[in-house]
Coordinates of C-alpha atoms in Angstrom, one line a residue:
Chain A
M1 CA -3.5 14.9 12.4
K2 CA 0.0 15.7 13.6
A3 CA -0.3 13.1 16.3
F4 CA -1.4 10.7 13.6
I5 CA 1.6 11.2 11.4
K6 CA 3.9 10.9 14.3
K7 CA 2.4 7.7 15.3
E8 CA 2.7 6.3 11.8
V9 CA 6.4 7.3 11.7
Y10 CA 7.0 5.6 15.0
H11 CA 5.3 2.5 13.6
I12 CA 7.5 2.4 10.5
F13 CA 10.8 3.1 12.3
R14 CA 10.2 0.7 15.2
D15 CA 9.9 -2.2 12.9
Y16 CA 13.5 -2.8 11.9
R17 CA 12.7 -5.5 9.4
S18 CA 10.5 -3.3 7.3
M19 CA 13.0 -0.5 7.7
L20 CA 15.6 -2.7 6.2
I21 CA 13.3 -3.7 3.4
L22 CA 12.3 -0.1 2.7
F23 CA 15.8 1.3 2.5
G24 CA 17.9 -1.7 1.7
M25 CA 15.9 -3.1 -1.2
P26 CA 16.0 -0.1 -3.5
V27 CA 19.8 -0.1 -3.2
V28 CA 20.1 -3.8 -3.7
Q29 CA 17.7 -3.8 -6.7
V30 CA 19.4 -1.0 -8.5
L31 CA 22.8 -2.6 -8.0
I32 CA 21.6 -6.0 -9.1
F33 CA 19.8 -4.7 -12.2
G34 CA 22.5 -2.2 -12.9
F35 CA 25.4 -4.6 -12.9
A36 CA 23.5 -7.4 -14.5
I37 CA 22.6 -5.2 -17.4
T38 CA 25.6 -3.0 -17.9
N39 CA 28.2 -5.7 -17.6
E40 CA 30.8 -5.8 -20.3
I41 CA 30.6 -8.6 -22.8
K42 CA 33.6 -10.4 -24.0
D43 CA 34.1 -13.1 -26.7
A44 CA 30.6 -12.7 -28.1
R45 CA 30.0 -15.1 -31.0
L46 CA 29.8 -13.4 -34.4
A47 CA 28.9 -14.9 -37.7
V48 CA 30.0 -13.2 -40.9
L49 CA 28.2 -13.2 -44.2
D50 CA 30.9 -11.9 -46.6
H51 CA 29.6 -11.3 -50.1
S52 CA 32.6 -9.4 -51.1
H53 CA 35.5 -11.9 -50.3
D54 CA 38.1 -9.3 -51.0
E55 CA 41.2 -8.0 -49.2
M56 CA 39.4 -5.2 -47.5
S57 CA 36.7 -7.4 -46.1
Q58 CA 39.4 -9.8 -44.8
R59 CA 41.1 -7.0 -43.1
L60 CA 37.9 -5.8 -41.5
I61 CA 37.1 -9.3 -40.2
S62 CA 40.5 -9.9 -38.7
K63 CA 40.3 -6.5 -37.0
I64 CA 37.0 -7.5 -35.4
A65 CA 38.4 -10.9 -34.4
S66 CA 41.4 -9.3 -32.7
S67 CA 39.3 -6.8 -30.8
G68 CA 38.7 -9.2 -27.9
Y69 CA 35.0 -8.6 -28.0
F70 CA 34.1 -11.0 -30.7
L71 CA 34.9 -14.6 -31.7
I72 CA 34.3 -15.3 -35.3
D73 CA 32.0 -18.3 -34.9
R74 CA 31.4 -19.2 -38.5
R75 CA 31.2 -17.8 -42.0
L76 CA 27.8 -17.9 -43.7
E77 CA 27.2 -18.6 -47.3
S78 CA 23.8 -17.0 -47.8
A79 CA 21.3 -14.7 -46.1
N80 CA 19.0 -17.6 -45.5
Q81 CA 21.3 -18.9 -42.8
I82 CA 21.0 -15.8 -40.6
E83 CA 17.7 -16.7 -39.1
Q84 CA 19.0 -20.2 -38.5
V85 CA 22.1 -19.3 -36.7
F86 CA 20.2 -17.0 -34.4
R87 CA 17.8 -19.8 -33.6
E88 CA 20.6 -22.0 -32.6
G89 CA 21.2 -19.3 -30.0
K90 CA 25.0 -19.1 -29.8
V91 CA 25.6 -16.4 -32.3
K92 CA 24.7 -13.0 -31.0
Q93 CA 25.4 -10.9 -34.0
V94 CA 25.8 -11.3 -37.8
L95 CA 27.9 -9.0 -39.9
V96 CA 26.9 -8.7 -43.5
I97 CA 29.5 -7.3 -45.9
P98 CA 28.1 -6.4 -49.3
S99 CA 29.7 -7.7 -52.5
S100 CA 30.9 -4.3 -53.5
F101 CA 32.5 -3.5 -50.2
G102 CA 36.2 -3.4 -51.1
H103 CA 35.4 -1.7 -54.4
D104 CA 33.2 1.0 -53.0
F105 CA 35.6 1.5 -50.1
T106 CA 38.5 2.4 -52.4
S107 CA 36.8 4.0 -55.3
Q108 CA 33.6 5.7 -54.0
H109 CA 34.9 6.5 -50.5
Q110 CA 31.7 5.3 -49.1
T111 CA 30.3 1.9 -48.4
S112 CA 28.1 0.2 -45.9
V113 CA 28.0 -3.0 -43.9
Q114 CA 25.0 -4.4 -42.1
I115 CA 25.0 -5.5 -38.5
I116 CA 22.1 -7.8 -37.5
G117 CA 21.7 -8.3 -33.8
D118 CA 19.8 -10.8 -31.7
A119 CA 17.7 -8.4 -29.8
S120 CA 15.8 -11.1 -27.9
D121 CA 18.4 -10.0 -25.4
P122 CA 18.2 -6.3 -26.3
N123 CA 20.8 -5.0 -23.9
T124 CA 23.5 -7.4 -25.2
A125 CA 22.5 -6.7 -28.8
N126 CA 22.8 -3.0 -28.3
L127 CA 26.2 -3.3 -26.6
L128 CA 27.5 -5.4 -29.4
K129 CA 26.2 -3.0 -32.0
N130 CA 28.0 -0.2 -30.2
Y131 CA 31.2 -2.3 -30.0
T132 CA 31.0 -3.1 -33.7
A133 CA 30.4 0.5 -34.6
A134 CA 33.4 1.6 -32.7
I135 CA 35.6 -1.1 -34.3
L136 CA 34.3 0.0 -37.7
Q137 CA 35.1 3.6 -36.9
S138 CA 38.7 2.8 -35.9
F139 CA 39.0 0.5 -39.0
Q140 CA 37.9 3.4 -41.1
M141 CA 40.4 5.8 -39.5
E142 CA 43.3 3.3 -40.1
E143 CA 42.4 2.7 -43.7
L144 CA 41.8 6.4 -44.2
G145 CA 45.3 7.1 -43.1
K146 CA 46.7 4.6 -45.7
L147 CA 44.5 5.9 -48.6
A148 CA 44.7 9.5 -47.6
F149 CA 41.2 10.5 -48.7
P150 CA 37.9 10.6 -46.8
I151 CA 36.1 7.3 -46.7
E152 CA 32.9 6.6 -44.8
V153 CA 31.7 3.3 -43.7
K154 CA 28.0 3.6 -42.9
V155 CA 26.8 1.3 -40.2
E156 CA 23.2 0.2 -40.6
P157 CA 22.2 -1.7 -37.5
L158 CA 19.1 -3.8 -37.8
M159 CA 17.6 -5.3 -34.7
F160 CA 15.7 -8.5 -34.9
Y161 CA 12.9 -9.2 -32.5
N162 CA 12.9 -5.8 -30.7
P163 CA 13.6 -3.0 -33.1
E164 CA 13.2 -0.3 -30.5
L165 CA 15.8 -1.7 -28.1
S166 CA 13.5 -0.3 -25.5
S167 CA 15.0 -1.7 -22.3
V168 CA 18.4 -0.2 -22.3
Y169 CA 18.8 1.8 -19.1
L170 CA 15.3 0.8 -18.4
F171 CA 16.4 -0.6 -15.1
V172 CA 16.3 2.8 -13.4
P173 CA 12.8 3.8 -14.3
G174 CA 11.8 0.1 -13.8
T175 CA 13.3 -0.1 -10.4
I176 CA 11.7 3.2 -9.4
A177 CA 8.3 1.9 -10.5
V178 CA 8.7 -1.4 -8.6
I179 CA 9.9 0.3 -5.4
L180 CA 7.3 3.0 -5.4
M181 CA 4.6 0.4 -6.0
L182 CA 6.0 -1.6 -3.2
V183 CA 6.4 1.2 -0.7
S184 CA 3.4 3.3 -1.6
A185 CA 0.8 0.8 -2.5
M186 CA 1.8 -2.4 -0.7
M187 CA 2.9 -0.8 2.6
T188 CA -0.1 1.5 2.8
S189 CA -2.6 -1.2 2.0
I190 CA -1.0 -3.5 4.6
S191 CA -0.9 -0.8 7.2
I192 CA -4.5 0.3 6.7
A193 CA -5.5 -3.4 6.7
R194 CA -3.6 -3.8 10.0
E195 CA -5.7 -1.0 11.5
K196 CA -8.8 -2.9 10.5
E197 CA -7.5 -6.2 11.8
M198 CA -6.4 -4.7 15.1
G199 CA -9.7 -3.0 15.6
T200 CA -8.0 0.4 15.8
M201 CA -9.8 1.5 12.6
E202 CA -13.2 1.4 14.3
V203 CA -11.9 3.5 17.2
L204 CA -10.5 6.0 14.7
L205 CA -13.8 6.2 12.9
V206 CA -15.7 6.7 16.2
S207 CA -13.3 9.6 17.0
P208 CA -13.9 13.1 15.7
L209 CA -11.3 12.6 12.9
K210 CA -12.8 12.6 9.4
P211 CA -12.1 9.6 7.3
F212 CA -10.3 11.9 5.0
Q213 CA -7.9 12.9 7.8
I214 CA -7.3 9.4 8.8
I215 CA -6.3 8.5 5.3
V216 CA -4.1 11.5 4.8
G217 CA -2.4 10.9 8.2
K218 CA -1.7 7.4 7.2
V219 CA -0.3 8.1 3.8
V220 CA 1.8 11.2 4.4
P221 CA 4.7 9.3 5.9
Y222 CA 4.7 6.9 3.0
V223 CA 4.7 9.7 0.5
V224 CA 7.9 11.0 2.1
L225 CA 9.4 7.5 2.3
S226 CA 8.6 6.8 -1.3
F227 CA 10.0 10.0 -2.4
V228 CA 13.3 9.5 -0.5
N229 CA 13.5 6.0 -2.1
A230 CA 13.0 7.5 -5.6
L231 CA 15.7 10.0 -5.0
M232 CA 18.0 7.2 -3.8
I233 CA 17.5 5.2 -6.9
L234 CA 18.0 8.2 -9.2
A235 CA 21.2 9.1 -7.4
L236 CA 22.5 5.6 -7.6
G237 CA 21.6 5.4 -11.2
A238 CA 23.3 8.7 -11.9
W239 CA 26.5 8.2 -9.9
V240 CA 27.1 4.5 -10.0
F241 CA 25.8 3.7 -13.5
E242 CA 26.0 7.1 -15.1
V243 CA 22.5 6.9 -16.4
P244 CA 21.9 10.3 -17.8
I245 CA 19.1 12.6 -16.8
L246 CA 18.6 14.8 -19.8
G247 CA 15.2 16.2 -19.0
N248 CA 14.1 18.7 -16.4
L249 CA 14.7 17.2 -12.9
A250 CA 11.9 19.2 -11.4
F251 CA 9.5 17.8 -14.0
L252 CA 10.8 14.3 -13.4
L253 CA 10.3 14.6 -9.6
A254 CA 6.8 16.0 -10.2
E255 CA 6.0 12.9 -12.3
V256 CA 7.5 10.7 -9.5
L257 CA 5.2 12.4 -7.0
L258 CA 2.2 11.8 -9.2
F259 CA 3.0 8.2 -9.5
I260 CA 3.4 7.9 -5.7
I261 CA 0.0 9.4 -5.3
M262 CA -1.4 7.0 -7.9
S263 CA 0.2 4.1 -6.0
L264 CA -1.2 5.3 -2.7
S265 CA -4.7 5.6 -4.0
L266 CA -4.3 2.1 -5.4
G267 CA -3.0 1.0 -2.0
I268 CA -6.0 2.6 -0.3
F269 CA -8.3 0.9 -2.7
I270 CA -6.7 -2.5 -2.0
S271 CA -7.1 -1.9 1.7
T272 CA -10.8 -1.2 1.3
V273 CA -11.4 -4.6 -0.2
S274 CA -9.1 -6.6 2.0
P275 CA -10.2 -7.5 5.5
T276 CA -6.8 -8.6 6.8
Q277 CA -3.1 -7.9 6.4
Q278 CA -2.6 -11.2 4.7
V279 CA -5.2 -10.5 2.0
A280 CA -3.8 -7.0 1.5
M281 CA -0.3 -8.5 1.1
L282 CA -1.4 -11.2 -1.4
L283 CA -3.5 -8.8 -3.4
S284 CA -0.6 -6.4 -3.6
M285 CA 1.8 -9.1 -4.6
F286 CA -0.4 -10.5 -7.4
V287 CA -2.2 -7.3 -8.5
L288 CA 0.7 -4.9 -8.2
M289 CA 4.1 -6.5 -7.9
L290 CA 4.1 -9.3 -10.5
P291 CA 2.3 -7.3 -13.2
T292 CA 4.6 -4.3 -12.5
I293 CA 7.7 -6.4 -13.0
L294 CA 6.4 -8.7 -15.8
L295 CA 4.0 -6.6 -17.8
S296 CA 5.2 -3.1 -17.6
G297 CA 8.0 -3.5 -20.1
F298 CA 10.6 -3.4 -17.3
V299 CA 11.9 -7.0 -17.8
F300 CA 10.2 -8.2 -20.9
P301 CA 9.8 -5.8 -23.8
I302 CA 6.1 -5.2 -24.5
E303 CA 6.6 -5.4 -28.2
N304 CA 7.5 -9.1 -27.8
M305 CA 4.3 -9.9 -25.9
P306 CA 1.2 -11.6 -27.3
V307 CA -1.4 -9.1 -28.3
V308 CA -3.6 -9.9 -25.3
L309 CA -0.9 -9.3 -22.8
Q310 CA -0.1 -6.1 -24.6
W311 CA -3.6 -4.9 -23.9
F312 CA -3.1 -5.9 -20.3
S313 CA 0.1 -3.9 -20.2
H314 CA -1.9 -0.7 -21.1
L315 CA -3.7 -1.2 -17.8
M316 CA -0.5 -1.2 -15.8
P317 CA 0.1 2.3 -14.4
S318 CA 3.8 1.4 -14.2
K319 CA 4.0 1.0 -17.9
W320 CA 3.1 4.6 -18.5
F321 CA 5.3 5.7 -15.6
I322 CA 8.3 3.9 -17.1
I323 CA 7.7 5.5 -20.4
I324 CA 7.6 8.9 -18.8
V325 CA 10.7 8.4 -16.7
R326 CA 12.6 6.9 -19.6
D327 CA 11.7 9.7 -21.9
V328 CA 12.5 12.4 -19.4
M329 CA 15.8 10.8 -18.4
L330 CA 17.1 9.5 -21.7
R331 CA 15.4 11.7 -24.3
G332 CA 15.0 14.9 -22.3
S333 CA 11.3 15.1 -23.1
G334 CA 9.0 17.5 -21.4
I335 CA 5.3 17.7 -20.7
A336 CA 4.6 18.6 -24.3
Y337 CA 5.5 15.1 -25.3
L338 CA 4.4 13.3 -22.2
W339 CA 1.0 14.9 -21.5
K340 CA -0.8 11.8 -22.7
E341 CA 1.0 9.4 -20.4
T342 CA 0.7 11.9 -17.5
L343 CA -3.0 12.2 -18.2
I344 CA -3.5 8.4 -18.1
I345 CA -1.8 8.3 -14.7
V346 CA -3.9 11.2 -13.4
C347 CA -7.1 9.4 -14.6
M348 CA -6.0 6.2 -12.9
T349 CA -5.5 8.1 -9.7
V350 CA -8.9 9.7 -9.9
F351 CA -10.4 6.3 -10.7
F352 CA -8.9 4.6 -7.6
V353 CA -9.7 7.5 -5.3
F354 CA -13.3 7.3 -6.5
L355 CA -13.5 3.5 -6.0
S356 CA -11.9 3.8 -2.5
I357 CA -14.4 6.5 -1.4
R358 CA -17.3 4.4 -2.8
N359 CA -16.2 1.3 -0.9
F360 CA -15.6 3.3 2.2
N361 CA -19.1 4.7 2.1
I362 CA -20.7 1.3 1.5
R363 CA -19.0 0.1 4.6
L364 CA -20.2 3.0 6.6
A365 CA -23.8 2.9 5.5
Chain B
M1 CA -40.1 10.8 29.2
I2 CA -37.9 10.9 26.1
H3 CA -37.0 14.5 26.6
D4 CA -36.1 14.2 30.3
T5 CA -32.6 15.4 30.8
Q6 CA -31.6 12.6 33.1
Y7 CA -31.4 10.4 30.0
I8 CA -28.1 10.6 28.1
I9 CA -29.1 8.2 25.3
E10 CA -32.6 8.4 23.9
V11 CA -33.7 6.1 21.1
E12 CA -37.2 6.1 19.7
N13 CA -38.4 3.8 17.0
L14 CA -35.0 3.1 15.6
V15 CA -35.1 1.1 12.4
K16 CA -32.1 -0.2 10.4
K17 CA -32.5 -2.2 7.3
F18 CA -29.9 -3.8 5.0
G19 CA -31.9 -4.3 1.9
S20 CA -34.9 -6.3 2.9
F21 CA -33.3 -7.6 6.1
V22 CA -34.3 -5.7 9.2
A23 CA -31.4 -5.7 11.6
N24 CA -33.0 -3.3 14.1
D25 CA -36.8 -3.4 14.3
N26 CA -38.3 -0.4 16.0
L27 CA -36.0 -0.1 19.0
T28 CA -37.0 2.3 21.8
F29 CA -35.0 2.6 24.9
S30 CA -33.1 5.2 27.0
V31 CA -30.0 5.2 29.2
K32 CA -29.6 7.2 32.3
K33 CA -26.6 9.3 33.2
G34 CA -24.0 7.4 35.2
E35 CA -25.7 4.1 34.5
I36 CA -24.1 0.8 33.4
F37 CA -26.4 -0.3 30.7
G38 CA -26.1 -3.9 29.4
F39 CA -27.0 -4.6 25.8
L40 CA -27.5 -8.3 25.4
G41 CA -28.4 -10.5 22.6
A42 CA -27.3 -13.6 20.7
N43 CA -24.9 -13.2 17.8
G44 CA -26.8 -11.7 14.9
A45 CA -29.5 -10.3 17.1
G46 CA -28.7 -6.8 16.0
K47 CA -26.9 -5.4 19.0
T48 CA -23.7 -4.5 17.2
T49 CA -25.7 -2.8 14.5
A50 CA -27.5 -0.7 17.1
M51 CA -24.3 0.2 18.9
K52 CA -22.6 1.2 15.6
I53 CA -25.5 3.6 14.9
L54 CA -25.1 5.1 18.4
C55 CA -21.4 5.6 17.8
G56 CA -21.9 7.2 14.4
L57 CA -20.3 4.3 12.5
S58 CA -23.6 3.6 10.7
H59 CA -26.6 5.5 9.6
P60 CA -30.1 4.6 10.8
T61 CA -32.8 4.0 8.3
S62 CA -35.4 5.8 10.4
G63 CA -36.2 6.8 14.0
K64 CA -35.0 9.4 16.5
V65 CA -31.7 9.0 18.2
K66 CA -30.1 11.4 20.7
V67 CA -26.7 10.7 22.3
A68 CA -25.3 13.0 25.0
G69 CA -28.1 15.4 24.1
Y70 CA -27.1 15.7 20.5
D71 CA -29.1 14.6 17.4
I72 CA -27.5 11.7 15.5
Y73 CA -28.5 13.1 12.1
T74 CA -27.4 16.7 12.6
Q75 CA -24.8 16.9 15.4
K76 CA -22.7 13.8 14.7
E77 CA -19.4 15.7 15.3
K78 CA -20.5 16.8 18.8
I79 CA -21.5 13.3 19.6
K80 CA -18.1 12.0 18.6
Q81 CA -16.4 14.4 21.0
S82 CA -18.6 13.1 23.8
I83 CA -18.2 9.4 23.5
G84 CA -15.4 6.9 23.9
Y85 CA -15.3 3.5 22.2
M86 CA -13.5 0.3 23.0
S87 CA -13.8 -2.5 20.5
Q88 CA -13.6 -6.2 21.3
K89 CA -10.1 -6.3 19.8
F90 CA -8.8 -3.8 22.4
S91 CA -7.6 -1.5 19.6
L92 CA -4.2 -0.6 21.0
Y93 CA -1.2 -0.1 18.8
E94 CA 0.9 -3.1 19.6
E95 CA 4.3 -1.7 18.5
L96 CA 3.9 1.5 20.5
T97 CA 4.5 2.1 24.2
V98 CA 1.7 2.6 26.7
Y99 CA 2.3 6.3 26.8
E100 CA 2.5 6.6 23.0
N101 CA -0.9 5.0 22.8
F102 CA -2.3 7.5 25.3
R103 CA -0.7 10.4 23.5
F104 CA -2.0 9.3 20.1
Y105 CA -5.6 8.8 21.2
G106 CA -5.5 12.0 23.2
G107 CA -4.0 13.7 20.2
I108 CA -6.8 12.7 17.8
Y109 CA -9.3 14.2 20.3
G110 CA -7.4 17.4 20.2
M111 CA -6.2 17.4 23.8
T112 CA -3.2 19.5 24.7
R113 CA 0.1 17.8 25.5
L114 CA -0.1 18.8 29.1
D115 CA -3.6 17.6 29.5
I116 CA -2.7 14.2 28.0
Q117 CA 0.2 13.9 30.4
E118 CA -2.0 14.6 33.4
Q119 CA -4.7 12.2 32.3
T120 CA -2.2 9.5 31.5
T121 CA -0.5 9.8 34.9
Q122 CA -3.9 9.7 36.6
L123 CA -5.4 6.8 34.7
L124 CA -2.2 4.7 35.0
S125 CA -1.9 5.3 38.7
R126 CA -5.6 4.2 39.1
L127 CA -4.7 1.0 37.3
G128 CA -1.5 0.6 39.3
L129 CA 0.5 0.4 36.1
S130 CA 2.4 3.7 36.4
Q131 CA 5.8 1.9 36.1
Y132 CA 4.9 0.4 32.8
R133 CA 4.4 3.7 31.1
N134 CA 7.2 3.1 28.5
R135 CA 6.6 -0.6 27.9
I136 CA 5.7 -1.7 24.4
I137 CA 2.1 -2.9 24.4
N138 CA 2.7 -6.4 22.9
T139 CA 4.9 -7.3 25.9
L140 CA 2.0 -6.9 28.3
P141 CA -0.5 -9.5 29.4
L142 CA -3.9 -9.5 27.9
G143 CA -5.7 -8.4 31.1
W144 CA -3.5 -5.3 31.3
K145 CA -4.1 -4.5 27.6
Q146 CA -7.8 -4.7 28.2
K147 CA -7.7 -2.2 31.1
L148 CA -5.4 0.0 29.2
A149 CA -7.7 -0.1 26.2
F150 CA -10.5 1.1 28.5
S151 CA -8.4 3.9 29.9
V152 CA -7.4 5.0 26.4
A153 CA -11.1 5.1 25.5
V154 CA -11.9 7.5 28.3
I155 CA -8.7 9.7 28.1
H156 CA -10.7 12.6 26.6
R157 CA -13.3 12.5 29.5
P158 CA -16.3 11.4 27.4
A159 CA -19.8 11.4 28.9
I160 CA -20.5 7.9 27.6
V161 CA -18.2 5.0 26.8
F162 CA -19.3 2.2 24.5
L163 CA -17.8 -1.2 25.2
D164 CA -18.2 -3.8 22.5
E165 CA -17.8 -7.2 24.1
P166 CA -14.9 -5.9 26.1
T167 CA -14.2 -9.1 28.0
G168 CA -13.9 -11.6 25.1
G169 CA -11.1 -14.1 25.6
V170 CA -10.0 -13.3 29.1
D171 CA -10.2 -15.4 32.3
P172 CA -12.9 -14.9 34.9
I173 CA -10.6 -13.2 37.4
T174 CA -9.4 -10.7 34.9
R175 CA -13.0 -10.1 33.9
R176 CA -13.9 -9.5 37.5
Q177 CA -11.1 -6.9 37.8
F178 CA -12.3 -5.3 34.6
W179 CA -15.7 -4.9 36.0
D180 CA -14.2 -3.3 39.1
L181 CA -12.7 -0.7 36.7
I182 CA -16.1 -0.1 35.1
Y183 CA -17.8 0.4 38.5
D184 CA -15.0 2.8 39.5
N185 CA -15.6 4.9 36.4
A186 CA -19.4 4.8 36.6
S187 CA -19.1 6.0 40.2
R188 CA -17.4 9.1 38.8
G189 CA -20.4 9.8 36.6
L190 CA -19.4 8.0 33.4
T191 CA -22.2 6.3 31.5
V192 CA -21.2 2.8 30.4
F193 CA -23.0 1.1 27.5
V194 CA -21.7 -2.4 27.2
T195 CA -22.5 -5.4 25.0
T196 CA -21.8 -8.8 26.2
H197 CA -22.9 -12.4 26.0
Y198 CA -21.6 -13.5 29.3
M199 CA -24.6 -13.8 31.5
D200 CA -22.7 -13.4 34.8
E201 CA -21.6 -10.0 33.5
A202 CA -25.2 -9.1 32.8
E203 CA -25.8 -9.4 36.5
Y204 CA -23.3 -6.6 37.1
C205 CA -25.3 -4.0 35.0
N206 CA -27.7 -1.5 36.5
R207 CA -30.2 -2.2 33.8
L208 CA -30.2 -4.3 30.7
S209 CA -32.0 -4.9 27.4
I210 CA -32.1 -8.2 25.7
M211 CA -32.4 -8.3 21.9
V212 CA -33.8 -11.2 19.9
D213 CA -34.1 -11.1 16.1
G214 CA -33.7 -7.3 15.9
K215 CA -36.3 -6.5 18.6
I216 CA -35.9 -5.6 22.2
K217 CA -37.6 -8.4 24.1
A218 CA -36.9 -7.2 27.6
L219 CA -35.7 -4.1 29.3
D220 CA -35.3 -4.0 33.1
T221 CA -32.9 -4.4 36.0
P222 CA -31.4 -7.8 36.2
Q223 CA -33.4 -8.5 39.4
G224 CA -36.6 -7.3 37.9
M225 CA -36.1 -9.4 34.9
K226 CA -35.5 -12.6 36.9
S227 CA -38.5 -12.1 39.2
G228 CA -40.7 -10.9 36.3
M229 CA -40.1 -14.1 34.4
G230 CA -39.8 -16.4 37.4
C231 CA -36.2 -17.5 36.5
A232 CA -33.4 -18.1 39.0
T233 CA -30.5 -16.9 36.8
M234 CA -30.0 -14.6 33.9
Q235 CA -29.0 -17.6 31.8
D236 CA -32.6 -18.9 32.2
V237 CA -34.1 -15.5 31.4
F238 CA -32.0 -15.4 28.2
V239 CA -32.9 -18.9 27.1
A240 CA -36.6 -18.3 27.8
L241 CA -36.6 -15.1 25.8
A242 CA -34.7 -16.6 22.9
R243 CA -37.2 -19.5 22.7
N244 CA -40.3 -17.4 22.4

């Protein structure tokens, strides 16, 4: 068994190209996704629906216009136009000022405005909402100074198309899921298929090693590699992009390990059905990689998908994993909240292990 | 006869069915210690199936099988320690060096590091390849890989080595050299069980069996087979048997 692991490690490290992929890709992916998503936005187009038309609302609008983040694209006359300007695509956010804005502001010390974001691009929408909220806050501070009594402007953000805004910071959990799928499932399935293709698998099966030992020997190096990769991504996320880790780190790593084992069992299953490396690679690409990227909620919010695709997304282990990682990192949730998702991944693992063993036995019989 | 200790492989009424298809139909044969036993047959005749059963890669449907004195149903683990196996794909790890391959295969048979080193040195010097110990396998010519694959298969000093079409895809001279290697090992007491469809190779075996449609149609020395059937070459014997 020790000899086995050693051999596998030699194998991995001797192939410089796969080494580069294994360690370079996580870094590149995190950086790409990170910078693409967290980039600052300047001169976003804003439409204003001002029901109030008073001095106070004028001052608010000019403050927003001078912030540098927004360009006042146009002024709307009625709420019916909101949908239309979003459809045109240029305007990213609509600010709705109620008719009693100035009056409430001065007399009741409390008023509200509505921010409507185009959350078909949820990250941008969320950023703009935060910018607006900050501007409103400072506006309120300034006016408060003049009027000398407490005033509160309540911000009521309303997100069109994706009310949950669920992909902010999602790039870290998403990248972990993709990389782990790639390293654990794809690399193991390819490397086991390679043993079959080269005829070495037969020799191993003739040897006194038990099939169980062969598989464990093969996957242990990949477990370690995957784990290192996951740590790299978490570290990059935390230090370069300041993605918070609110939950228990040990719990998070345990969930990562569980997902690695799930991916490995999936990889083993793929290898039992693919006779050659090429087949294993193709299967991994189409069965694992694309759905992981497209259907797990990593790139496209699941809420926006057609119902049928939403059902499919439930079958994606990565979907549940992304939920777990996101909740642990961003909400600080523990097992009490995530037992259901964890249980789903455990069941999937058992299912794939069962299928692999069954396929293996059929081949032996 | 079947319990005579001079026999190292004893097969009696071996049957292997895949659904309704009978791949091995009542095989009975035995192989002597130190013998080079040829296992011939056209593709699909069932020789690979039978060999897989002997190696423990497949389970028989019924029949008695003893390999190296151990029962195939109850003492599989002991059989596995006593046999070596070389597949037609040579089964070396292409990205590893010669020595790493020896060390790996020695390791999975539980050999000590010292023992592996000694065996490797000895086997390589017999092949005259000692200076290539640290070369990566995929930089070596096919004929060398083939010999190395054989040596790797016998590193743990098995009593029997199974060779599954070991000479596929190599030129006649290299094949000849490979058979020299087989003879050399057989003279040291190793039993060699070899499948092939090269009829010139069949001539090199001490005894052979020819399988047709899952049955053993002939079992004799090459000489006995030719004279018994009145054929000049093994090729003719084979064709005559396949036609019947």
